[in-house]
Amino acid sequence: MKNEDWIGTLPRKFNTAILGDTVNTCNIFGNDCAFALASKNGEYGFNLYLGGKVGVQARPLNLFVKPNQVKDVFETVIKLFKSYGFRDNRNKNRLNFLLDAVSLEEFAKGIIEFSKLPLDEAGELLVKEEFTLDDTSTIELKNNKSAIHFGIPSGIFCGKDLEEAALLAQNYDGIIRLTFEQSFYIITDTSNIQDIKTSPLYTKYDSYHNIYFNNQIACAGTNECSFGVIPNKPDAIEMAMYLNKHIPIENGKVRMYWSACPKGCGIHGVADIGFEGAKAKDEEGNSCYGVKIFIGGKAANSILEARQLTKAIPLPKAQEVTKELLSIYKSAKLENETFESFDTRVLANLEIEEIQSRIGL
Ligand code: SF4
């Protein structure tokens, strides 16, 4: 975009996403400004969502943006934020706070007035499908291409392996695509799948291809972040190993996201099962590492919010509780049903106290 003058010196950081897919592959609603695939009168475009940030989902502005209007709408949002966004308190100057102050309706009117675009009301949101990686860990794409998934536990990946992944992609004329769930794909000709799957790098991570590692996020934790309350990454790995041993599940999907403190960089609030690091008390009353558990965050719907399932409980107790929760899912889910869909269909209709009693809390 030319003339970058207008984008400088914003009040605070500003994340933007545009999604032309029916599957929420980029945590679209976690951004300050999000254009989410929609349709109106038989035409594709985007519904506009604003004000997302870590732990807060972006809210719908009831505006439909055609593809050729995206640039102007984006520029207008930026200019409004630059002119009217708060600058006095660093903790309260993301776009979300400006929207709280002026209301979504007024901000939407401002976009129409300043952009001079005849924007329609929002269309039908098309971001509502879910994608489940099957046991081949491969996705067939167009033009004889395939995407091969590498599941990286808690996103812990060393430079040497990154070099190896780059060489692998290069040798097979492929590219690497990172996922927001801290893993990656190599996209290459379908005829290369077997070669890549027998490579040392793929073999090294292949054992992590199961329901508990396929969709996992864990923030930095105490090893790298001064805000961290628990180590986090190793805890997430230990939980996934424990669950895979005690309650293996096939033909399903569960997104388990971990944040080591309430700031929520591991986006536990949009997880199927979210973990927030906290200090807990063990059976002797001593302080120990623990988590608060949340359920029912949604990737496909920015409105539904996660519910808190537990107070801070020690990590070993969290493993037991999560196992019991997943045994409900395993025994009552439909064929290939994801946890997100199961939660909407079954768990969300139960009082939280009933779920707690079913899992021994
Ligand atoms: S959630 Fe907390 S511990 Fe984790 S990266 Fe963010 S600030 Fe650090």
PDB file of C-alpha atoms and ligand atoms in Angstrom, residues 54 218-222 224-230 232 258-268, ligand 1:
ATOM      1  CA  VAL A  54      -5.963 -11.777  23.452  1.00  0.00           C
ATOM      2  CA  ALA A 218       0.960 -23.557  24.685  1.00  0.00           C
ATOM      3  CA  CYS A 219       2.360 -20.095  25.400  1.00  0.00           C
ATOM      4  CA  ALA A 220       5.952 -19.468  26.494  1.00  0.00           C
ATOM      5  CA  GLY A 221       5.432 -20.108  30.221  1.00  0.00           C
ATOM      6  CA  THR A 222       7.898 -19.460  33.032  1.00  0.00           C
ATOM      7  CA  GLU A 224      10.680 -17.518  28.698  1.00  0.00           C
ATOM      8  CA  CYS A 225       8.065 -15.135  30.087  1.00  0.00           C
ATOM      9  CA  SER A 226       8.259 -13.231  33.360  1.00  0.00           C
ATOM     10  CA  PHE A 227       4.460 -13.227  33.720  1.00  0.00           C
ATOM     11  CA  GLY A 228       4.242 -17.016  33.618  1.00  0.00           C
ATOM     12  CA  VAL A 229       2.834 -18.817  36.650  1.00  0.00           C
ATOM     13  CA  ILE A 230       3.544 -22.379  35.439  1.00  0.00           C
ATOM     14  CA  ASN A 232       3.191 -24.537  30.635  1.00  0.00           C
ATOM     15  CA  TRP A 258      -2.699 -23.396  27.355  1.00  0.00           C
ATOM     16  CA  SER A 259      -1.844 -19.940  28.766  1.00  0.00           C
ATOM     17  CA  ALA A 260       0.601 -19.770  31.656  1.00  0.00           C
ATOM     18  CA  CYS A 261      -1.098 -16.701  33.170  1.00  0.00           C
ATOM     19  CA  PRO A 262      -4.404 -14.780  32.915  1.00  0.00           C
ATOM     20  CA  LYS A 263      -3.093 -12.603  30.052  1.00  0.00           C
ATOM     21  CA  GLY A 264      -4.119 -15.491  27.821  1.00  0.00           C
ATOM     22  CA  CYS A 265      -1.533 -15.449  25.007  1.00  0.00           C
ATOM     23  CA  GLY A 266      -2.229 -19.171  24.543  1.00  0.00           C
ATOM     24  CA  ILE A 267      -5.806 -18.134  23.643  1.00  0.00           C
ATOM     25  CA  HIS A 268      -7.254 -20.632  26.117  1.00  0.00           C
TER      26      HIS A 268
HETATM   27  S1  SF4 B   1      -0.028 -15.894  28.741  1.00  0.00           S
HETATM   28 FE1  SF4 B   1       1.222 -14.955  30.331  1.00  0.00          FE
HETATM   29  S2  SF4 B   1       2.949 -16.359  30.564  1.00  0.00           S
HETATM   30 FE2  SF4 B   1       1.997 -16.826  28.606  1.00  0.00          FE
HETATM   31  S3  SF4 B   1       3.184 -15.626  27.126  1.00  0.00           S
HETATM   32 FE3  SF4 B   1       1.354 -14.426  27.729  1.00  0.00          FE
HETATM   33  S4  SF4 B   1       2.069 -13.098  29.373  1.00  0.00           S
HETATM   34 FE4  SF4 B   1       3.573 -14.745  29.137  1.00  0.00          FE
END
